[in-house]
């Protein structure tokens, strides 16, 4: 047999390869070995097979058993990594509290812990732990997380510093990182730096269509897409996109044929909204629109509409809930309540009345992203439309009412 000539772990791995070739399930085989002989050696092999199969749910279960047997850094990393994949963030935090020496001895565990704190909304803990990491790590994930913590915690003034840091270190950044910083600069209103970062990303893209099409999209939404080199990005992206690329070719007829089905889906969706069976944020996601677009934009438009029949519905609260007295002065506000109160000018009164207001820890991140969606437009196209309207109003430009004449 294989075991007679090789060390057991190597032999077991070779047998797993043979089992896979023959169509057998190596995970089931190692699980059976462990059940028949529940020793550390068989548990190690079973855990290794679960890791290879990326079965993180069971890897967390058996990784915990392995750690209880070995109580070492390696088995702890296996267990925590599985918890991270299944987003068991509370368990990661609890494990690190119970086993601080092991947690502090592992970069893998510390990295998982800082992300766990972030996903749980423990922004202070996440920021403090992230800042304790040595700068020699130079990990792009650390930089991204730092940016995300600043956004989620409302420390938006720190984002300008992050953008400048990325520009100063642009030679050490990948094109994807430069694009990310360029988008961030655009959103915080640093237009000149945004353009520099995006152009640098495109210059170093090596004709990667994913980078180039994103760069073109940023240029278009920022209003500088008419430059000749920007169109080169789009042409190159089209040429380099394969079957799975970011730009796909479709027959216009096929796209038009899909329109009735999409219209029917939207009709069904809004019927559900009107019946109170779908929340407005679900409708926004399903219709590929922003929540602010469905709430704030029609509310603003209604102010200028004198005919009540032409005003849009604002889905700001559930009609199925009756009014009730709030016990105490501690309340929770969801995002639609915040939008409605702010629009009506009552948010200050509510905050003054309350002793404590709870919001979801994703609220500020959501607002940051949603604000950029609401503001999205092509400035150059808006400018051209405004210029055209001025010419029409001045009588210098006339609407073309007829069709083309027959050729002679």
Coordinates of C-alpha atoms in Angstrom, one line a residue:
X1 CA 0.0 0.0 0.0
X2 CA 0.9 3.7 -0.2
X3 CA 1.3 3.9 3.6
X4 CA 3.9 1.2 3.7
X5 CA 6.4 3.4 1.9
X6 CA 5.4 7.0 2.7
X7 CA 4.8 9.1 5.8
X8 CA 1.1 9.0 6.8
X9 CA 0.1 12.6 5.9
X10 CA 1.7 12.4 2.5
X11 CA 0.2 9.0 1.8
X12 CA -3.3 10.3 2.9
X13 CA -3.0 13.2 0.5
X14 CA -2.0 11.0 -2.4
X15 CA -5.0 8.7 -1.6
X16 CA -7.2 11.8 -1.6
X17 CA -6.0 12.7 -5.1
X18 CA -6.6 9.1 -6.3
X19 CA -10.1 9.2 -4.7
X20 CA -10.9 12.4 -6.6
X21 CA -9.6 10.9 -9.9
X22 CA -11.8 7.9 -9.3
X23 CA -14.8 10.1 -8.5
X24 CA -14.9 9.4 -4.8
X25 CA -15.5 12.3 -2.2
X26 CA -12.2 12.8 -0.3
X27 CA -14.0 14.9 2.4
X28 CA -16.4 12.1 3.1
X29 CA -13.5 9.6 3.2
X30 CA -11.5 11.7 5.7
X31 CA -14.7 12.3 7.8
X32 CA -15.3 8.6 7.9
X33 CA -11.7 8.0 9.0
X34 CA -12.1 10.5 11.8
X35 CA -15.4 9.1 12.9
X36 CA -13.9 5.6 13.0
X37 CA -10.7 6.8 14.8
X38 CA -11.3 10.2 16.5
X39 CA -7.6 11.0 17.0
X40 CA -5.7 14.2 16.4
X41 CA -4.0 12.8 13.4
X42 CA -7.3 11.9 11.6
X43 CA -8.8 15.3 12.7
X44 CA -5.9 17.1 11.2
X45 CA -6.4 15.3 7.9
X46 CA -10.1 15.9 8.0
X47 CA -9.7 19.7 8.7
X48 CA -7.1 19.9 5.9
X49 CA -9.6 18.4 3.5
X50 CA -12.4 20.7 4.6
X51 CA -10.1 23.7 4.0
X52 CA -9.2 22.4 0.6
X53 CA -12.9 22.0 -0.2
X54 CA -13.6 25.5 1.2
X55 CA -16.4 24.0 3.4
X56 CA -16.1 26.9 5.9
X57 CA -19.2 26.1 7.9
X58 CA -17.9 22.7 8.9
X59 CA -14.3 23.9 9.0
X60 CA -15.4 26.3 11.7
X61 CA -17.0 23.4 13.7
X62 CA -14.0 21.0 13.4
X63 CA -11.4 23.8 13.5
X64 CA -12.7 24.6 17.0
X65 CA -12.3 21.0 18.0
X66 CA -8.8 21.0 16.6
X67 CA -7.9 24.2 18.5
X68 CA -9.2 22.7 21.7
X69 CA -6.9 19.8 21.2
X70 CA -3.7 21.6 20.1
X71 CA -4.2 25.1 21.6
X72 CA -1.6 26.6 19.2
X73 CA -1.5 29.5 16.8
X74 CA -1.8 27.4 13.6
X75 CA -5.0 25.7 14.6
X76 CA -6.3 29.0 16.0
X77 CA -5.7 30.6 12.6
X78 CA -7.6 27.8 10.9
X79 CA -10.6 28.2 13.2
X80 CA -10.7 32.0 13.0
X81 CA -10.2 32.1 9.2
X82 CA -13.3 29.8 8.9
X83 CA -15.3 32.1 11.2
X84 CA -14.2 35.1 9.1
X85 CA -15.5 33.4 5.9
X86 CA -18.9 32.7 7.4
X87 CA -19.0 36.2 9.0
X88 CA -19.2 34.9 12.5
X89 CA -17.8 38.2 13.7
X90 CA -19.0 38.0 17.3
X91 CA -17.3 34.6 17.7
X92 CA -14.0 36.1 16.4
X93 CA -14.2 38.9 18.9
X94 CA -15.1 36.5 21.8
X95 CA -12.3 34.1 20.8
X96 CA -9.7 36.9 20.8
X97 CA -10.9 38.1 24.3
X98 CA -10.5 34.6 25.7
X99 CA -7.2 33.9 24.0
X100 CA -5.4 37.3 23.8
X101 CA -1.9 35.8 23.7
X102 CA -2.6 33.6 20.7
X103 CA -4.6 36.4 19.0
X104 CA -1.8 38.9 19.4
X105 CA 0.8 36.4 18.1
X106 CA -1.0 36.0 14.7
X107 CA -1.4 38.5 11.9
X108 CA -4.1 36.4 10.4
X109 CA -6.2 36.5 13.6
X110 CA -5.5 40.3 14.2
X111 CA -6.6 41.0 10.6
X112 CA -9.7 39.0 11.0
X113 CA -10.4 40.7 14.3
X114 CA -10.2 44.2 12.9
X115 CA -12.6 43.3 10.1
X116 CA -14.9 41.7 12.6
X117 CA -15.0 44.8 14.7
X118 CA -15.7 46.9 11.6
X119 CA -18.5 44.6 10.4
X120 CA -20.1 44.7 13.9
X121 CA -20.0 48.5 14.0
X122 CA -17.2 48.7 16.6
X123 CA -15.5 51.4 14.7
X124 CA -13.3 52.7 17.6
X125 CA -12.0 49.3 18.3
X126 CA -11.4 48.6 14.6
X127 CA -9.6 51.9 14.1
X128 CA -7.4 51.4 17.2
X129 CA -6.4 47.9 16.2
X130 CA -5.7 48.9 12.6
X131 CA -3.5 51.8 13.8
X132 CA -1.5 49.3 15.9
X133 CA -0.4 47.4 12.8
X134 CA 3.2 48.2 11.7
X135 CA 3.4 50.4 8.7
X136 CA 5.8 47.9 7.2
X137 CA 2.8 45.7 6.4
X138 CA 2.0 48.0 3.5
X139 CA -1.2 46.0 2.9
X140 CA -3.8 47.5 0.5
X141 CA -6.5 45.8 2.5
X142 CA -5.4 47.8 5.5
X143 CA -5.6 51.1 3.6
X144 CA -9.1 50.2 2.2
X145 CA -10.3 49.3 5.6
X146 CA -9.0 52.6 7.0
X147 CA -11.0 54.4 4.4
X148 CA -14.1 52.4 5.1
X149 CA -13.9 53.0 8.8
X150 CA -13.6 56.8 8.2
X151 CA -16.7 56.7 6.0
X152 CA -18.7 54.5 8.4
X153 CA -17.8 56.5 11.5
X154 CA -18.6 59.9 9.9
X155 CA -15.0 61.0 9.9
X156 CA -15.3 62.2 6.4
X157 CA -12.8 65.1 6.9
X158 CA -10.1 62.4 7.1
X159 CA -10.8 61.2 3.5
X160 CA -8.9 64.1 2.0
X161 CA -5.8 63.1 3.8
X162 CA -6.2 59.5 2.6
X163 CA -6.6 60.7 -1.0
X164 CA -3.4 62.8 -0.8
X165 CA -1.5 59.9 0.7
X166 CA -2.5 57.7 -2.1
X167 CA -1.4 60.3 -4.6
X168 CA 1.9 60.8 -2.9
X169 CA 2.6 57.1 -2.9
X170 CA 1.1 56.5 -6.4
X171 CA 4.2 54.7 -7.6
X172 CA 3.6 52.0 -5.0
X173 CA -0.1 51.6 -5.7
X174 CA -1.8 49.3 -8.1
X175 CA -4.2 50.8 -10.7
X176 CA -7.2 49.5 -8.8
X177 CA -6.1 51.4 -5.7
X178 CA -5.6 54.6 -7.7
X179 CA -9.0 54.2 -9.2
X180 CA -10.5 53.7 -5.8
X181 CA -8.8 56.9 -4.5
X182 CA -9.9 58.7 -7.7
X183 CA -13.6 57.8 -7.0
X184 CA -13.2 58.9 -3.4
X185 CA -11.7 62.2 -4.5
X186 CA -14.6 62.8 -6.8
X187 CA -17.1 62.1 -4.1
X188 CA -15.5 64.5 -1.6
X189 CA -15.2 67.3 -4.2
X190 CA -11.5 67.2 -5.0
X191 CA -12.0 67.2 -8.8
X192 CA -8.5 68.0 -9.9
X193 CA -6.9 65.3 -7.8
X194 CA -9.5 62.8 -8.9
X195 CA -8.6 63.4 -12.5
X196 CA -4.9 62.9 -11.8
X197 CA -5.5 59.7 -10.0
X198 CA -7.8 58.3 -12.7
X199 CA -5.4 59.2 -15.5
X200 CA -2.5 57.6 -13.6
X201 CA -4.5 54.4 -13.2
X202 CA -5.4 54.4 -16.9
X203 CA -1.8 55.0 -17.8
X204 CA -0.7 52.0 -15.9
X205 CA -3.6 49.8 -16.8
X206 CA -1.7 47.8 -19.5
X207 CA -4.8 47.8 -21.6
X208 CA -6.8 46.1 -18.9
X209 CA -10.4 46.6 -20.0
X210 CA -11.8 46.5 -16.5
X211 CA -9.5 49.4 -15.4
X212 CA -10.1 51.4 -18.5
X213 CA -13.9 51.2 -18.6
X214 CA -14.0 52.2 -14.9
X215 CA -11.7 55.1 -15.6
X216 CA -13.9 56.2 -18.5
X217 CA -17.0 55.9 -16.3
X218 CA -15.4 58.2 -13.7
X219 CA -14.4 60.7 -16.4
X220 CA -17.9 60.6 -17.8
X221 CA -19.6 61.3 -14.5
X222 CA -17.1 64.0 -13.7
X223 CA -17.6 65.9 -17.0
X224 CA -14.2 65.5 -18.7
X225 CA -15.0 62.6 -21.0
X226 CA -14.7 64.7 -24.2
X227 CA -10.9 64.7 -24.1
X228 CA -9.5 62.6 -27.0
X229 CA -7.4 60.3 -24.8
X230 CA -10.5 59.4 -22.7
X231 CA -12.2 58.0 -25.8
X232 CA -9.1 55.9 -26.4
X233 CA -9.7 54.3 -23.1
X234 CA -13.2 53.3 -24.1
X235 CA -12.1 52.1 -27.6
X236 CA -9.3 50.0 -26.0
X237 CA -11.7 48.5 -23.4
X238 CA -14.1 47.5 -26.2
X239 CA -11.3 45.9 -28.2
X240 CA -9.8 44.0 -25.3
X241 CA -13.0 42.8 -23.7
X242 CA -13.5 39.1 -24.3
X243 CA -16.6 37.0 -23.8
X244 CA -16.4 37.5 -20.0
X245 CA -15.1 41.1 -20.2
X246 CA -16.7 44.2 -18.8
X247 CA -18.1 45.3 -22.1
X248 CA -20.4 43.0 -24.0
X249 CA -21.9 43.2 -27.4
X250 CA -25.7 42.7 -27.8
X251 CA -28.0 43.0 -30.7
X252 CA -30.3 46.1 -30.2
X253 CA -33.2 43.9 -31.2
X254 CA -32.5 41.5 -28.3
X255 CA -32.3 44.4 -25.9
X256 CA -35.6 45.8 -27.1
X257 CA -37.2 42.4 -26.8
X258 CA -36.4 42.4 -23.1
X259 CA -38.1 45.7 -22.4
X260 CA -41.7 44.3 -22.1
X261 CA -40.5 41.8 -19.5
X262 CA -38.7 44.5 -17.5
X263 CA -41.8 46.7 -17.7
X264 CA -43.9 43.9 -16.3
X265 CA -41.4 43.3 -13.5
X266 CA -41.6 46.9 -12.5
X267 CA -45.4 47.0 -12.6
X268 CA -45.5 43.9 -10.3
X269 CA -42.9 45.5 -8.0
X270 CA -44.8 48.7 -7.6
X271 CA -48.0 46.9 -7.0
X272 CA -46.3 45.1 -4.1
X273 CA -45.0 48.4 -2.8
X274 CA -48.5 50.0 -2.9
X275 CA -49.9 47.0 -1.0
X276 CA -47.2 47.3 1.6
X277 CA -45.7 43.9 0.9
X278 CA -42.3 45.2 -0.2
X279 CA -40.2 47.9 1.7
X280 CA -39.2 50.9 -0.2
X281 CA -35.5 50.1 0.1
X282 CA -36.2 46.7 -1.5
X283 CA -38.0 48.3 -4.3
X284 CA -35.0 50.7 -4.8
X285 CA -32.6 47.8 -5.1
X286 CA -34.9 45.7 -7.4
X287 CA -35.5 48.7 -9.7
X288 CA -31.8 49.6 -9.7
X289 CA -32.5 53.1 -8.3
X290 CA -31.2 54.8 -5.2
X291 CA -33.4 55.1 -2.1
X292 CA -32.9 58.8 -2.1
X293 CA -34.1 58.9 -5.7
X294 CA -37.4 57.3 -4.7
X295 CA -37.9 59.4 -1.6
X296 CA -36.1 62.8 -1.6
X297 CA -36.3 63.5 -5.3
X298 CA -40.1 63.3 -5.6
X299 CA -40.5 65.1 -2.3
X300 CA -38.5 68.0 -3.7
X301 CA -40.4 67.9 -7.0
X302 CA -43.7 68.0 -5.2
X303 CA -42.9 71.4 -3.7
X304 CA -43.1 73.0 -7.1
X305 CA -46.2 71.1 -8.2
X306 CA -49.4 73.2 -7.6
X307 CA -51.7 70.5 -8.9
X308 CA -52.1 67.8 -6.1
X309 CA -53.2 65.2 -8.6
X310 CA -49.7 65.4 -10.3
X311 CA -47.7 65.0 -7.1
X312 CA -45.8 61.8 -6.5
X313 CA -46.4 59.4 -3.7
X314 CA -43.8 59.4 -0.9
X315 CA -43.4 56.0 0.8
X316 CA -42.2 57.4 4.1
X317 CA -44.0 55.2 6.6
X318 CA -46.2 52.1 7.0
X319 CA -49.9 52.8 7.0
X320 CA -50.4 49.5 8.8
X321 CA -48.9 50.9 12.0
X322 CA -51.0 53.1 14.3
X323 CA -49.5 55.9 16.3
X324 CA -48.2 55.1 19.8
X325 CA -46.5 56.9 22.7
X326 CA -42.7 56.3 22.8
X327 CA -41.7 55.0 26.3
X328 CA -38.7 56.9 27.6
X329 CA -36.5 59.1 25.5
X330 CA -34.4 56.5 23.7
X331 CA -35.4 55.7 20.1
X332 CA -34.1 54.1 17.0
X333 CA -34.3 55.7 13.5
X334 CA -34.0 53.9 10.3
X335 CA -32.8 55.7 7.2
X336 CA -36.3 56.5 5.8
X337 CA -37.3 58.1 9.1
X338 CA -34.1 60.2 9.0
X339 CA -34.8 61.3 5.4
X340 CA -38.5 62.2 6.2
X341 CA -37.6 64.1 9.4
X342 CA -34.8 66.0 7.8
X343 CA -36.9 66.9 4.8
X344 CA -39.7 68.3 7.0
X345 CA -37.2 70.2 9.2
X346 CA -37.9 68.2 12.3
X347 CA -34.7 66.2 12.8
X348 CA -33.3 68.9 15.1
X349 CA -36.4 68.8 17.3
X350 CA -36.2 65.0 17.5
X351 CA -32.6 65.0 18.5
X352 CA -33.2 67.7 21.1
X353 CA -36.0 65.7 22.7
X354 CA -34.2 62.4 22.8
X355 CA -31.6 61.4 25.3
X356 CA -30.3 58.6 23.0
X357 CA -30.8 57.9 19.3
X358 CA -29.8 54.6 17.8
X359 CA -29.0 54.2 14.1
X360 CA -27.7 51.2 12.2
X361 CA -23.9 51.2 12.0
X362 CA -24.2 51.1 8.2
X363 CA -26.2 54.4 8.1
X364 CA -23.3 56.8 7.4
X365 CA -21.7 54.5 4.9
X366 CA -25.0 54.2 3.1
X367 CA -25.5 58.0 3.1
X368 CA -22.1 58.5 1.7
X369 CA -22.7 56.0 -1.2
X370 CA -26.3 57.1 -1.8
X371 CA -25.4 60.8 -2.0
X372 CA -23.0 60.0 -4.9
X373 CA -25.8 58.1 -6.7
X374 CA -28.2 60.9 -6.4
X375 CA -25.7 63.4 -7.7
X376 CA -24.7 61.2 -10.7
X377 CA -25.0 62.9 -14.0
X378 CA -22.8 63.9 -16.9
X379 CA -22.0 67.5 -16.3
X380 CA -21.0 68.2 -19.9
X381 CA -24.3 66.8 -21.2
X382 CA -26.3 68.9 -18.7
X383 CA -24.3 72.0 -19.8
X384 CA -25.1 71.3 -23.4
X385 CA -28.8 70.8 -22.7
X386 CA -28.8 74.1 -20.8
X387 CA -27.1 75.9 -23.6
X388 CA -29.6 74.4 -26.1
X389 CA -32.5 75.6 -24.0
X390 CA -31.2 79.1 -23.9
X391 CA -30.9 79.2 -27.7
X392 CA -34.4 77.9 -28.0
X393 CA -35.8 80.5 -25.6
X394 CA -33.9 83.2 -27.4
X395 CA -35.3 82.1 -30.8
X396 CA -31.9 81.4 -32.2
X397 CA -32.5 77.7 -32.4
X398 CA -35.7 76.2 -33.7
X399 CA -37.2 72.8 -33.2
X400 CA -37.1 70.5 -36.2
X401 CA -40.7 69.4 -36.6
X402 CA -40.7 67.6 -40.0
X403 CA -39.1 64.6 -41.5
X404 CA -36.4 64.3 -44.1
X405 CA -37.4 65.1 -47.6
X406 CA -37.3 62.5 -50.3
X407 CA -33.9 62.3 -52.1
X408 CA -33.9 63.7 -55.6

